[in-house]
Short mmCIF file of C-alpha atoms in Angstrom, two decimals:
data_model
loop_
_atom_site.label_atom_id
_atom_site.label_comp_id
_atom_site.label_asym_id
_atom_site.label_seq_id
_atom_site.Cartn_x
_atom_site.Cartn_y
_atom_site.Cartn_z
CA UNK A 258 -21.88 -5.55 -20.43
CA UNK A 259 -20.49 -8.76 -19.15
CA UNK A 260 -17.03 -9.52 -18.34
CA UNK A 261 -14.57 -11.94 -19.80
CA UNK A 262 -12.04 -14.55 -18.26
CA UNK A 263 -9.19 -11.96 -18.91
CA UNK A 264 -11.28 -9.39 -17.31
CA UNK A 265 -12.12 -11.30 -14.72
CA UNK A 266 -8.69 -13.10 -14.14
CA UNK A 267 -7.20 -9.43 -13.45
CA UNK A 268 -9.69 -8.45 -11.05
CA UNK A 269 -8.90 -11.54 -9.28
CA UNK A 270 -5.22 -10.47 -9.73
CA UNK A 271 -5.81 -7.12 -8.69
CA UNK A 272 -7.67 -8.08 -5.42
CA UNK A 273 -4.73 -10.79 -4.77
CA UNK A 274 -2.12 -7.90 -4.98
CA UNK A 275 -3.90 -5.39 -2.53
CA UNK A 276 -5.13 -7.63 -0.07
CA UNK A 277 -1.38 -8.91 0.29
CA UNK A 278 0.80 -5.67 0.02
CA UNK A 279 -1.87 -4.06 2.77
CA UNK A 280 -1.16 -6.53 5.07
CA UNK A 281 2.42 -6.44 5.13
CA UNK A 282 2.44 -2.45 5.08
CA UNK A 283 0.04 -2.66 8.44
CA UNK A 284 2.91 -5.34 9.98
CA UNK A 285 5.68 -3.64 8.55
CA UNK A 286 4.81 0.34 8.62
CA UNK A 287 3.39 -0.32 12.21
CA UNK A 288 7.30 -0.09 13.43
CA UNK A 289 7.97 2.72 11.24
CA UNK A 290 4.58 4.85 12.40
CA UNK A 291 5.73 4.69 15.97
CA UNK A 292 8.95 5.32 15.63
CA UNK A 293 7.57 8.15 13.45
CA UNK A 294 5.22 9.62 15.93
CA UNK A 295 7.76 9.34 18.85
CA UNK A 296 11.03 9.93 18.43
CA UNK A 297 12.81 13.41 19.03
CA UNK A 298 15.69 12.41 16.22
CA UNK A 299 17.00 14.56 13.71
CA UNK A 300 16.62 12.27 11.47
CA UNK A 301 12.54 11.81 11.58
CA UNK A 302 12.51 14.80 8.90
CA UNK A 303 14.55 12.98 6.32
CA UNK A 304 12.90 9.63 7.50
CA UNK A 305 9.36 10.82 7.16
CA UNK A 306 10.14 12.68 3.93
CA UNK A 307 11.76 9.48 2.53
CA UNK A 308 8.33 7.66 3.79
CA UNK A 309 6.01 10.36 1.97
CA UNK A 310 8.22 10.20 -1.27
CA UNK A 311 6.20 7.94 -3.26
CA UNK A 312 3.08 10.87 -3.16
CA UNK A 313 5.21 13.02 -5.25
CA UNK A 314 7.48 11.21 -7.38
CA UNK A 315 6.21 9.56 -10.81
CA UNK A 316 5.36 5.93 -10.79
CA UNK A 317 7.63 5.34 -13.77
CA UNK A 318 10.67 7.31 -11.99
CA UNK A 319 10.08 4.67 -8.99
CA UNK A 320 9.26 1.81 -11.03
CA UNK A 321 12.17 2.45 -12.96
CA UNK A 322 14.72 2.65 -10.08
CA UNK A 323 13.25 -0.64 -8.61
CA UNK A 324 13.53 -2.30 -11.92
CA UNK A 325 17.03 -1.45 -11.99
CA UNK A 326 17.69 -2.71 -8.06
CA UNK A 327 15.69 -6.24 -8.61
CA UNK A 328 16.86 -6.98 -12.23
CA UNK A 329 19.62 -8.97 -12.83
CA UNK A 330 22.89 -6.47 -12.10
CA UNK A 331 21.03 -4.78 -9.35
CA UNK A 332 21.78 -5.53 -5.54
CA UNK A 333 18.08 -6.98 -5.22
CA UNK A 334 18.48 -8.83 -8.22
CA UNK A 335 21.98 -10.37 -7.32
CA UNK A 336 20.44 -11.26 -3.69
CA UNK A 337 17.08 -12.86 -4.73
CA UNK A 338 19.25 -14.82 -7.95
CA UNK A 339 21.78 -15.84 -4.41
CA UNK A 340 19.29 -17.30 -2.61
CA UNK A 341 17.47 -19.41 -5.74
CA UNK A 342 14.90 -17.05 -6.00
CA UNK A 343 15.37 -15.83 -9.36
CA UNK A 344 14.24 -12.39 -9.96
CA UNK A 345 11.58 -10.62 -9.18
CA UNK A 346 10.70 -7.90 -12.20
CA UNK A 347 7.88 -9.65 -14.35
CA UNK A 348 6.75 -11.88 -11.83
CA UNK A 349 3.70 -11.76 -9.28
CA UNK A 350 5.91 -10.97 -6.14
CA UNK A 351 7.93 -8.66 -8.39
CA UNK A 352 4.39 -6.52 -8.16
CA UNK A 353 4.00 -7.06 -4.43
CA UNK A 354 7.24 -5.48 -3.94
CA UNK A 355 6.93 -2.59 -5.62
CA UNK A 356 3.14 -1.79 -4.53
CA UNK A 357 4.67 -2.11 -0.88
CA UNK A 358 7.19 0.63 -1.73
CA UNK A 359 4.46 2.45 -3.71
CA UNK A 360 1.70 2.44 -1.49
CA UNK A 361 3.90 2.91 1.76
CA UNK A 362 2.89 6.15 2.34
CA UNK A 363 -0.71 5.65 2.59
CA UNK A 364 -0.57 2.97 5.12
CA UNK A 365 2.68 4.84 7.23
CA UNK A 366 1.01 8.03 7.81
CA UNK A 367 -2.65 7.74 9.30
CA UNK A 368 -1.15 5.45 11.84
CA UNK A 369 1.43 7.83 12.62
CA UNK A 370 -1.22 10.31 13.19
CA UNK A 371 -3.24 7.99 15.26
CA UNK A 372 -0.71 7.54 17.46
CA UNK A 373 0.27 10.90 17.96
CA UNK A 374 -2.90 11.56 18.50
CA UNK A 375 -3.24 9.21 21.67
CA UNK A 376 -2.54 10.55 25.07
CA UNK A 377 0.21 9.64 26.94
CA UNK A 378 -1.36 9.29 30.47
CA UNK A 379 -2.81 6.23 29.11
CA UNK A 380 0.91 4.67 28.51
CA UNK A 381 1.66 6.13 31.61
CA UNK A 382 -1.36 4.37 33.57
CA UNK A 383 -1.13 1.31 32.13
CA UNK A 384 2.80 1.71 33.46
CA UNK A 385 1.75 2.31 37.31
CA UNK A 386 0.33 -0.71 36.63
CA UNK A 387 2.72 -3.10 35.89
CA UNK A 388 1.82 -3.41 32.40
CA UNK A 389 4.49 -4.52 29.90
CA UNK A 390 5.06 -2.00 26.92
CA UNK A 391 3.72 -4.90 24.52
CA UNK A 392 0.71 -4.71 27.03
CA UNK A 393 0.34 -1.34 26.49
CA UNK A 394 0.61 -1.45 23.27
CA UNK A 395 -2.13 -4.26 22.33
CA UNK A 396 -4.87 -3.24 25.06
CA UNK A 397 -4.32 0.35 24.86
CA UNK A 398 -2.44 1.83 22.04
CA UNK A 399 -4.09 -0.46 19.22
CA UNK A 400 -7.85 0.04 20.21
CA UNK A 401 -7.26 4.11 20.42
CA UNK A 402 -5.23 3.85 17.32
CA UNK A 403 -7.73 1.78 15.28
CA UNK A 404 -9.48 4.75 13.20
CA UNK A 405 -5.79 5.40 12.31
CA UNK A 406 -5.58 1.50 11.53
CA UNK A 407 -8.48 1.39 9.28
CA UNK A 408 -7.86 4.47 7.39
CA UNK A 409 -4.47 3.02 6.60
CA UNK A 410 -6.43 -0.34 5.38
CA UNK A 411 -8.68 1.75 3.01
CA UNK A 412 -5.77 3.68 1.79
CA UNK A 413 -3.57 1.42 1.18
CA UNK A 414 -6.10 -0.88 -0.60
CA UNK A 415 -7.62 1.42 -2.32
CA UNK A 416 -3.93 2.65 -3.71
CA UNK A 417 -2.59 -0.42 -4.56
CA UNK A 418 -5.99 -1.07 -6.65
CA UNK A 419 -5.43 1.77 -9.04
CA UNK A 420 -1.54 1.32 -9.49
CA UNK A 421 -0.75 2.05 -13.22
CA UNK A 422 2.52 2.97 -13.81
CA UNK A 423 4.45 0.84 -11.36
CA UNK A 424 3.07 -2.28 -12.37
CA UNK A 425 3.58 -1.92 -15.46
CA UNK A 426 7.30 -1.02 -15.80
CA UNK A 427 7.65 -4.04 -12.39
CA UNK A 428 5.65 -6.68 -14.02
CA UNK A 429 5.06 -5.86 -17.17
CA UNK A 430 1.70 -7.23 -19.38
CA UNK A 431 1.81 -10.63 -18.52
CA UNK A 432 -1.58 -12.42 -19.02
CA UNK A 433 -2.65 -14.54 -15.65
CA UNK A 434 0.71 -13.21 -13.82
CA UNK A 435 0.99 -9.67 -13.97
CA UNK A 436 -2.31 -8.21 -15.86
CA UNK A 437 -4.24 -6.35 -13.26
CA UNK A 438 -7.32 -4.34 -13.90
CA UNK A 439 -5.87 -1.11 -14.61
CA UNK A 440 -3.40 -2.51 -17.29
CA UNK A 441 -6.32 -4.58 -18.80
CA UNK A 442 -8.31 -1.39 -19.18
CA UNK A 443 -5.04 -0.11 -20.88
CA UNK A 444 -4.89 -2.76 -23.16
CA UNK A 445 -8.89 -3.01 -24.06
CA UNK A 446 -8.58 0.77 -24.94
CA UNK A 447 -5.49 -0.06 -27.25
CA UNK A 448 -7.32 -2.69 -29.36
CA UNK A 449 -10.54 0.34 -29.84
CA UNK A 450 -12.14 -2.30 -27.75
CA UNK A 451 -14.47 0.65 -25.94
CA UNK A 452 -16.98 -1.40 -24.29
CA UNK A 453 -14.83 -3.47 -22.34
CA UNK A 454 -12.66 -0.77 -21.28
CA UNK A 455 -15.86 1.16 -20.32
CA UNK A 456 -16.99 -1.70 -18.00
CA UNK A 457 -14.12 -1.92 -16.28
CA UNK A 458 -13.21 1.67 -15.70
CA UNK A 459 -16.69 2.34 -14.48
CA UNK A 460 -16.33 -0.28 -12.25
CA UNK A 461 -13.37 1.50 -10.77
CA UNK A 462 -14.86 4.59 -10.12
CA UNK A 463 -17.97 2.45 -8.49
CA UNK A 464 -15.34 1.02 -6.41
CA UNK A 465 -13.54 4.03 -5.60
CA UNK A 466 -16.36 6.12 -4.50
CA UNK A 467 -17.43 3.27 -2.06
CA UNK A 468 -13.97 3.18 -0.52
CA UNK A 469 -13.99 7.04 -0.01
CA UNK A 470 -18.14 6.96 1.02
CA UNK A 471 -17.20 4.43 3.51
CA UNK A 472 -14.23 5.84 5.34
CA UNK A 473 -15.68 9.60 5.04
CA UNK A 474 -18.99 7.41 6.48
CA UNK A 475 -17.90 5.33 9.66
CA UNK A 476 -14.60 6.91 10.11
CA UNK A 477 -15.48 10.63 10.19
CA UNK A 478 -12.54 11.26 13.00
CA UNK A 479 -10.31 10.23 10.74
CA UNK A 480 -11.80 12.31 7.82
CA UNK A 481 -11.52 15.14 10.09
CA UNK A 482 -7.69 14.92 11.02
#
């Protein structure tokens, strides 16, 4: 079985769009994590529940709602079209968008749970100390944190890898744009064209058990929480 340039254009896509959208979760759902694993608000229940949304609801009922807010009457739409942006639905960063919101979960919540599980007497030495809280936070919190950290990596890669649904009602089957590897399987099984499909599916569940065989392998705390 070899591989095509389509084939191989939406792998390349594919890898593009996780690499990206797990990089911003880890900067942006750092914020969220701690605030997350730390505050004593009433309104962490509705916040965390709003964070862990995305698990439950269907990718179409998401995708469809963020269609609606980027496209061209939404509030998205009219801010992006404001700025000379155009619009995002059908378009590469129209994807990165939406896997963000889709994939949020994954990334928010082992990094919440790393920090909650990190004791506070370390905070509390590195206080006595003089530290600054960003001290702290880089030479303490982070390294104790980092099983959370790269569980969220995994996760989030992994996640944003085998978005089906989303992607397709955000960006569409656009060849070289917004084709990644799970609509291209899609499509090959559409034109009866078995083989190709085959070679690419079986590459994701190759990939997929690796992901899961190395975090349940060299991150076994995190397995266990």
């Amino acid at each position: 079985m070899t591989f095509d340039n389509p084939d191989l254009t939406a792998v390349w896509l594919t890898v593009r769009l996780a690499a990206l959208t797990t990089l911003i979760l880890i900067i942006a759902g750092t914020p969220i994590a701690w605030w997350l694993a730390h505050t004593r608000s009433w309104w962490k229940g509705p916040a965390g529940a709003l964070v862990a949304l995305p698990i439950v609801l269907p990718p179409t009922v998401l995708g469809f709602y963020l269609l609606v807010a980027m496209g061209p009457d939404g509030p998205v739409g009219h801010f992006t079209q404001s700025l000379g942006l155009g619009l995002l639905p059908f378009t590469f960063w129209g994807l990165v968008v939406a896997s963000v919101f889709y994939s949020l979960p994954f990334v928010v919540q082992p990094i919440q749970n790393a920090f909650e599980a990190v004791n506070e007497r370390h905070a509390e030495a590195a206080a006595t100390l003089r530290a600054s809280p960003l001290d702290t936070f880089f030479t303490i919190i982070l390294p104790l944190a980092k099983p959370g950290y790269l569980t969220a990596m995994v996760m989030g890669f992994a996640h944003t890898v085998g978005e089906f649904g989303v992607v397709l009602m955000i960006g569409g089957n656009i060849p070289d744009k917004t084709r990644v590897v799970s609509v291209q399987i899609y499509d090959q099984v559409e034109a009866m064209e078995y083989g190709h499909a085959h070679g690419l599916a079986a590459g994701m569940v190759i990939f997929s058990f690796l992901v899961l065989l190395g975090l349940y392998t060299l991150n076994p705390t995190g397995r266990r929480k």
